[in-house]
Short mmCIF file of C-alpha atoms and ligand atoms in Angstrom, two decimals:
data_model
loop_
_atom_site.label_atom_id
_atom_site.label_comp_id
_atom_site.label_asym_id
_atom_site.label_seq_id
_atom_site.Cartn_x
_atom_site.Cartn_y
_atom_site.Cartn_z
CA MET A 1 -47.37 62.36 104.62
CA THR A 2 -46.02 65.90 104.66
CA VAL A 3 -48.19 68.85 105.66
CA SER A 4 -47.59 72.59 105.20
CA SER A 5 -49.80 75.61 105.69
CA ALA A 6 -49.45 79.15 104.38
CA PRO A 7 -51.36 82.33 105.25
CA GLY A 8 -53.60 84.59 103.21
CA LYS A 9 -53.01 88.34 103.17
CA VAL A 10 -54.58 91.76 102.91
CA TYR A 11 -53.08 94.63 100.96
CA LEU A 12 -52.55 97.65 103.20
CA PHE A 13 -51.56 99.57 100.06
CA GLY A 14 -50.48 99.21 96.47
CA GLU A 15 -52.40 96.47 94.61
CA HIS A 16 -52.69 96.98 90.83
CA ALA A 17 -49.98 99.70 90.84
CA VAL A 18 -47.51 96.93 91.84
CA VAL A 19 -48.10 95.35 88.42
CA TYR A 20 -46.46 98.49 86.90
CA GLY A 21 -43.38 98.43 89.13
CA GLU A 22 -44.68 100.57 91.99
CA PRO A 23 -44.15 99.19 95.52
CA ALA A 24 -46.92 97.44 97.48
CA VAL A 25 -47.34 96.49 101.14
CA PRO A 26 -49.33 93.31 101.76
CA CYS A 27 -49.64 91.89 105.24
CA ALA A 28 -50.14 88.18 106.06
CA ILE A 29 -53.20 87.25 108.15
CA GLU A 30 -54.00 84.18 110.26
CA ARG A 31 -56.32 82.52 107.74
CA ARG A 32 -54.52 79.60 106.20
CA ALA A 33 -54.52 77.07 103.40
CA THR A 34 -53.22 73.66 104.48
CA VAL A 35 -51.91 71.14 101.94
CA SER A 36 -51.11 67.50 102.81
CA VAL A 37 -49.04 65.51 100.34
CA THR A 38 -48.16 61.81 100.18
CA VAL A 39 -45.86 60.57 97.44
CA ARG A 40 -47.25 57.68 95.35
CA ASP A 41 -45.51 54.77 93.71
CA ASP A 42 -46.91 55.73 90.27
CA ASP A 43 -46.96 59.06 88.42
CA HIS A 44 -50.61 59.83 89.19
CA VAL A 45 -51.78 62.99 90.88
CA ARG A 46 -54.92 62.74 92.99
CA VAL A 47 -56.31 65.93 94.45
CA GLU A 48 -59.01 66.07 97.09
CA ALA A 49 -60.37 69.43 98.13
CA SER A 50 -63.26 69.26 100.51
CA ASP A 51 -63.80 72.94 101.17
CA LEU A 52 -62.80 74.70 97.97
CA SER A 53 -66.34 74.25 96.70
CA LEU A 54 -69.73 73.50 98.19
CA ASP A 55 -69.57 69.74 97.73
CA GLY A 56 -65.82 69.33 97.49
CA PHE A 57 -64.23 67.37 94.68
CA THR A 58 -61.63 64.73 93.92
CA VAL A 59 -59.72 64.46 90.67
CA GLU A 60 -57.08 61.94 89.61
CA TYR A 61 -54.90 61.95 86.53
CA ALA A 62 -51.68 60.41 85.28
CA GLY A 63 -48.37 62.04 84.44
CA SER A 64 -48.14 65.64 83.30
CA THR A 65 -50.50 68.20 84.77
CA ASP A 66 -51.23 69.17 81.13
CA ASP A 67 -53.12 65.88 80.83
CA ARG A 68 -55.51 66.58 83.68
CA PRO A 69 -59.13 65.99 82.68
CA ASP A 70 -61.62 68.71 83.63
CA VAL A 71 -64.19 66.13 84.74
CA ASN A 72 -65.04 66.36 88.44
CA VAL A 73 -63.57 69.83 88.81
CA PRO A 74 -66.33 72.39 89.32
CA ALA A 75 -65.98 75.21 86.76
CA GLY A 76 -64.98 78.76 87.58
CA LEU A 77 -63.01 79.52 90.71
CA VAL A 78 -62.35 75.91 91.66
CA GLU A 79 -61.09 75.14 88.17
CA ALA A 80 -58.79 78.17 88.61
CA ALA A 81 -57.61 76.84 92.01
CA MET A 82 -56.77 73.49 90.36
CA GLY A 83 -54.55 75.43 87.95
CA TYR A 84 -52.46 76.63 90.92
CA ILE A 85 -52.27 73.10 92.36
CA ASP A 86 -51.10 71.76 88.98
CA ALA A 87 -48.47 74.50 88.78
CA ALA A 88 -47.32 73.74 92.34
CA VAL A 89 -46.94 70.03 91.43
CA GLU A 90 -44.76 70.95 88.43
CA GLN A 91 -42.60 73.27 90.58
CA ALA A 92 -42.08 70.56 93.20
CA ARG A 93 -41.20 67.95 90.56
CA ASP A 94 -38.69 70.40 89.10
CA ALA A 95 -37.19 71.42 92.49
CA ALA A 96 -36.65 67.80 93.53
CA ASP A 97 -35.57 66.70 90.04
CA ALA A 98 -38.35 64.10 90.04
CA PRO A 99 -40.37 64.74 86.85
CA ASP A 100 -42.42 61.55 87.23
CA ALA A 101 -43.29 61.87 90.92
CA GLY A 102 -46.94 61.18 91.73
CA PHE A 103 -48.81 62.56 94.73
CA ASP A 104 -51.99 62.24 96.78
CA ILE A 105 -52.85 65.82 97.71
CA THR A 106 -55.46 67.15 100.13
CA VAL A 107 -56.23 70.86 100.19
CA GLU A 108 -58.07 72.56 103.04
CA SER A 109 -58.51 76.30 103.12
CA GLU A 110 -59.95 78.94 105.45
CA ILE A 111 -59.45 81.61 102.77
CA PRO A 112 -62.34 82.44 100.43
CA LEU A 113 -61.39 81.90 96.77
CA GLY A 114 -60.71 84.88 94.52
CA ALA A 115 -61.77 87.38 97.19
CA GLY A 116 -58.55 89.41 97.48
CA LEU A 117 -57.16 87.46 100.45
CA GLY A 118 -54.48 85.62 98.49
CA SER A 119 -56.07 82.15 98.46
CA SER A 120 -54.23 81.08 95.31
CA ALA A 121 -50.83 82.20 96.65
CA ALA A 122 -51.42 80.38 99.96
CA VAL A 123 -52.42 77.11 98.21
CA THR A 124 -49.45 77.41 95.84
CA VAL A 125 -46.90 78.15 98.60
CA ALA A 126 -48.17 75.41 100.93
CA GLY A 127 -48.43 72.94 98.01
CA ILE A 128 -44.87 73.53 96.76
CA ASP A 129 -43.45 73.36 100.28
CA ALA A 130 -45.26 70.13 101.23
CA ALA A 131 -44.57 68.37 97.90
CA THR A 132 -40.86 69.28 97.78
CA ARG A 133 -40.36 68.18 101.41
CA GLU A 134 -42.25 64.95 100.70
CA LEU A 135 -39.66 64.33 97.94
CA GLY A 136 -36.83 64.96 100.41
CA THR A 137 -35.90 68.53 99.43
CA THR A 138 -36.36 71.37 101.91
CA LEU A 139 -36.18 74.84 100.39
CA PRO A 140 -35.85 78.15 102.28
CA ALA A 141 -39.00 80.30 102.39
CA GLU A 142 -37.53 82.74 99.82
CA ALA A 143 -37.00 79.91 97.32
CA ILE A 144 -40.57 78.67 97.91
CA ALA A 145 -41.75 82.26 97.29
CA ASP A 146 -39.82 82.43 94.02
CA ARG A 147 -41.20 79.10 92.77
CA ALA A 148 -44.72 80.08 93.84
CA TYR A 149 -44.37 83.35 91.91
CA HIS A 150 -43.39 81.44 88.75
CA ALA A 151 -46.32 79.05 89.29
CA GLU A 152 -48.77 81.96 89.69
CA SER A 153 -47.31 83.78 86.69
CA ALA A 154 -47.79 80.69 84.53
CA VAL A 155 -51.44 80.42 85.57
CA GLN A 156 -52.08 84.19 85.25
CA LYS A 157 -50.27 84.39 81.89
CA GLY A 158 -47.52 86.68 83.15
CA GLU A 159 -49.87 89.14 84.90
CA ALA A 160 -48.69 88.55 88.47
CA SER A 161 -46.50 90.43 90.90
CA ARG A 162 -44.37 88.79 93.58
CA ALA A 163 -46.43 90.42 96.33
CA ASP A 164 -48.94 87.68 97.26
CA THR A 165 -46.58 84.73 97.03
CA PHE A 166 -43.70 86.41 98.88
CA CYS A 167 -46.01 87.61 101.66
CA SER A 168 -47.56 84.15 102.07
CA ALA A 169 -44.18 82.40 102.11
CA VAL A 170 -42.39 84.67 104.61
CA GLY A 171 -45.32 86.09 106.63
CA GLY A 172 -45.61 89.44 108.41
CA ALA A 173 -45.87 92.76 106.59
CA VAL A 174 -43.74 92.90 103.46
CA ARG A 175 -42.70 95.42 100.86
CA VAL A 176 -42.51 94.36 97.24
CA GLU A 177 -41.24 96.44 94.33
CA GLY A 178 -40.52 94.49 91.14
CA ASP A 179 -38.12 91.70 92.11
CA ASP A 180 -37.11 93.42 95.35
CA CYS A 181 -39.03 91.78 98.21
CA ARG A 182 -38.42 92.16 101.95
CA ARG A 183 -40.13 92.02 105.31
CA ILE A 184 -40.81 95.30 107.09
CA ASP A 185 -41.62 95.97 110.71
CA ALA A 186 -45.22 96.93 111.30
CA PRO A 187 -47.11 97.78 114.46
CA ASP A 188 -49.88 95.43 115.56
CA LEU A 189 -52.69 96.69 113.35
CA PRO A 190 -56.37 96.29 114.35
CA ILE A 191 -57.40 94.66 111.05
CA VAL A 192 -61.06 93.99 110.26
CA VAL A 193 -62.11 92.21 107.05
CA GLY A 194 -65.52 92.43 105.36
CA PHE A 195 -66.41 89.86 102.68
CA ASP A 196 -69.32 90.29 100.23
CA GLY A 197 -69.46 86.57 99.40
CA GLY A 198 -68.32 87.26 95.84
CA ALA A 199 -65.10 87.24 93.88
CA GLY A 200 -63.32 89.19 91.19
CA ASP A 201 -61.46 87.86 88.18
CA THR A 202 -57.89 89.05 88.79
CA GLY A 203 -56.81 88.63 85.15
CA GLU A 204 -59.78 90.59 83.83
CA LEU A 205 -59.40 93.38 86.40
CA VAL A 206 -55.66 93.72 85.70
CA SER A 207 -56.42 93.89 81.95
CA GLY A 208 -59.11 96.51 82.61
CA VAL A 209 -56.59 98.78 84.35
CA ARG A 210 -54.12 98.24 81.51
CA ALA A 211 -56.78 99.23 78.94
CA LEU A 212 -57.65 102.36 80.95
CA LYS A 213 -53.97 103.33 81.09
CA GLU A 214 -53.63 102.84 77.34
CA ARG A 215 -56.74 104.89 76.63
CA TYR A 216 -56.06 107.75 79.05
CA GLY A 217 -52.45 108.73 79.62
CA PHE A 218 -53.41 110.41 82.88
CA ALA A 219 -54.39 107.04 84.41
CA ALA A 220 -50.61 106.50 84.67
CA ASP A 221 -50.57 109.44 87.14
CA THR A 222 -53.10 107.57 89.29
CA VAL A 223 -50.86 104.51 89.33
CA GLU A 224 -47.89 106.70 90.31
CA ALA A 225 -49.94 108.40 93.02
CA ILE A 226 -50.70 104.94 94.48
CA GLY A 227 -46.94 104.36 94.53
CA ASP A 228 -46.50 107.63 96.47
CA ILE A 229 -49.12 106.49 99.00
CA VAL A 230 -47.21 103.23 99.47
CA ARG A 231 -43.89 105.05 99.96
CA THR A 232 -45.47 107.31 102.57
CA GLY A 233 -47.29 104.39 104.24
CA GLU A 234 -44.26 102.14 104.50
CA ARG A 235 -42.22 104.89 106.20
CA LEU A 236 -45.03 105.28 108.69
CA LEU A 237 -45.27 101.51 109.38
CA ASP A 238 -41.54 100.99 109.57
CA SER A 239 -40.80 103.94 111.86
CA ASP A 240 -38.40 103.35 114.72
CA PRO A 241 -40.30 101.80 117.68
CA GLU A 242 -37.93 103.72 120.00
CA ALA A 243 -38.92 107.02 118.40
CA ASP A 244 -41.42 109.17 120.19
CA VAL A 245 -44.47 108.29 118.05
CA ASP A 246 -48.02 108.31 119.27
CA GLU A 247 -49.22 104.82 118.27
CA ALA A 248 -52.88 105.84 117.88
CA ALA A 249 -51.92 108.80 115.66
CA ARG A 250 -49.72 106.54 113.56
CA ILE A 251 -52.54 104.02 112.99
CA ALA A 252 -54.95 106.86 112.21
CA GLU A 253 -52.57 108.15 109.53
CA VAL A 254 -52.17 104.64 108.04
CA GLY A 255 -55.99 104.65 107.84
CA ASP A 256 -56.05 108.02 106.02
CA LEU A 257 -53.64 106.63 103.45
CA MET A 258 -55.82 103.52 103.02
CA ASN A 259 -58.84 105.78 102.35
CA PHE A 260 -56.81 107.70 99.77
CA ASN A 261 -55.68 104.43 98.18
CA HIS A 262 -59.27 103.15 97.93
CA GLY A 263 -60.37 106.33 96.15
CA LEU A 264 -57.68 105.87 93.53
CA LEU A 265 -58.53 102.17 93.05
CA GLU A 266 -62.16 103.19 92.64
CA SER A 267 -61.12 105.66 89.92
CA LEU A 268 -59.27 102.83 88.14
CA GLY A 269 -62.59 100.98 87.94
CA VAL A 270 -61.79 98.03 90.20
CA SER A 271 -64.20 98.63 93.08
CA SER A 272 -67.85 97.56 93.15
CA ARG A 273 -71.07 98.65 94.81
CA SER A 274 -70.77 96.07 97.60
CA LEU A 275 -67.09 96.86 98.23
CA ASP A 276 -67.88 100.59 98.35
CA SER A 277 -70.79 100.07 100.73
CA MET A 278 -68.64 97.99 103.10
CA VAL A 279 -65.90 100.66 102.92
CA TRP A 280 -68.42 103.38 103.80
CA ALA A 281 -70.02 101.30 106.56
CA ALA A 282 -66.57 100.87 108.13
CA ARG A 283 -65.76 104.58 107.87
CA GLU A 284 -69.12 105.58 109.32
CA ALA A 285 -68.59 103.15 112.22
CA GLY A 286 -65.40 105.04 113.08
CA ALA A 287 -62.73 102.90 111.38
CA HIS A 288 -59.44 104.74 110.88
CA GLY A 289 -59.56 103.82 107.21
CA ALA A 290 -60.94 101.25 104.80
CA LYS A 291 -60.17 100.04 101.32
CA LEU A 292 -60.74 97.11 99.01
CA THR A 293 -58.00 94.48 99.12
CA GLY A 294 -56.58 92.58 96.16
CA ALA A 295 -57.82 92.70 92.61
CA GLY A 296 -61.28 94.07 93.53
CA GLY A 297 -64.47 93.64 91.51
CA GLY A 298 -65.98 91.89 94.56
CA GLY A 299 -64.61 90.02 97.55
CA CYS A 300 -63.08 91.72 100.58
CA ILE A 301 -62.34 95.06 102.14
CA VAL A 302 -59.84 95.74 104.91
CA ALA A 303 -60.44 98.31 107.64
CA LEU A 304 -58.54 99.41 110.75
CA ASP A 305 -60.52 99.63 113.96
CA PRO A 306 -59.45 98.63 117.49
CA THR A 307 -63.05 98.90 118.74
CA PRO A 308 -65.83 96.36 117.96
CA GLU A 309 -67.83 99.06 116.09
CA THR A 310 -66.70 98.30 112.52
CA LEU A 311 -67.17 94.56 112.95
CA THR A 312 -70.72 95.10 114.21
CA ALA A 313 -71.55 97.65 111.50
CA LEU A 314 -70.27 95.38 108.73
CA ARG A 315 -72.38 92.48 110.01
CA PHE A 316 -75.47 94.65 109.50
CA THR A 317 -74.39 96.04 106.12
CA PRO A 318 -76.45 94.78 103.17
CA GLY A 319 -74.07 93.03 100.80
CA CYS A 320 -71.64 91.98 103.55
CA GLU A 321 -71.79 88.21 104.01
CA GLU A 322 -69.09 87.81 106.65
CA ALA A 323 -66.93 90.08 108.78
CA PHE A 324 -64.05 89.05 111.00
CA ARG A 325 -61.04 90.39 112.84
CA ALA A 326 -57.75 89.21 111.33
CA GLU A 327 -54.56 88.76 113.33
CA LEU A 328 -51.26 89.47 111.63
CA ALA A 329 -49.60 86.15 110.70
CA THR A 330 -45.99 86.51 111.77
CA ASP A 331 -45.13 83.07 110.33
CA GLY A 332 -45.34 82.49 106.61
CA VAL A 333 -45.18 78.90 105.44
CA ARG A 334 -45.53 76.59 108.44
CA ARG A 335 -44.19 73.03 108.42
CA LEU A 336 -46.72 70.96 110.32
CA GLU A 337 -45.65 67.37 109.60
O1 PMV B 401 -56.90 89.56 94.41
P1 PMV B 401 -55.55 88.98 94.55
O2 PMV B 401 -55.26 88.46 95.93
O3 PMV B 401 -55.28 87.97 93.46
O4 PMV B 401 -54.48 90.17 94.34
C1 PMV B 401 -54.24 90.73 93.07
C2 PMV B 401 -53.29 91.87 93.19
C3 PMV B 401 -52.95 92.57 91.88
O5 PMV B 401 -52.04 93.63 92.20
C4 PMV B 401 -54.18 93.19 91.23
C5 PMV B 401 -52.29 91.63 90.88
C6 PMV B 401 -50.91 91.14 91.33
O6 PMV B 401 -50.52 90.04 90.89
O7 PMV B 401 -50.20 91.85 92.06
#
């Protein structure tokens, strides 16, 4: 058996605009998806996921992932998650030149599905890494990221950036602009996450922004302004640790930029009442800044607050189901067995 894990992420800045070639800065967090893979002596794929849905599910099928029956797979988000597992299987078969390889796969995840924390990227990255290693091929993290991007793109019909998959594969804070992906230095940020218990449909939200841009030319200015926020934010994060910067002032300015970014995402129509109320609860509790993270529509917000105030306020905010502090994940894909 081969086991890999990969982290989820929050977007400090730049989601949606990244789809149009602007830069984005996601940051990996210590909430992981773990995938265990054992090669079989037939071409069947058997997937067991105990915590991707309320009751868990097991599905087994033969040969190509195109032949997978939908029976046993709960509809909606879990069906979508299975799409990423199928795509990861195909990438591993391709990488190891083993088109008929069969696998027993177990997926465990601490990352809520479709909530803006990069659950699909983490499952895809960990799945490709574990399955390729199980077949005797070990790829560098960048190659796993590239294959995971192609897997996600196939599932999301071309509407995916490299941001989530690269961040999950290499860990830390990263900067992604088109095909140019790299790690950046970032200070230890006091990240707090609020989760409304819901989810957004990434494909639909991305299409909604595209439609708005087609209808109103000036929406393109909003996308560009998000790019400017990212460029300003990354300079701030990446600034020389030797330089004479006041750390608290730097984090406060990152927070201002996150507030600005949330306002622009709101204007693009991707926020929601519960996301806005968590953002405002965080700001009123004294957070340096707060914004939605990921595609939006529902799911999570990210705030910066070194004190316990935001965490406590979120826990009492109607519409917030869970709030937690998230440590930066400095490792991306982790090889456990
Ligand atoms: O909600 P998530 O984690 O799927 O993030 C989506 C981010 C978008 O910029 C909206 C789309 C993308 O692929 O970059």
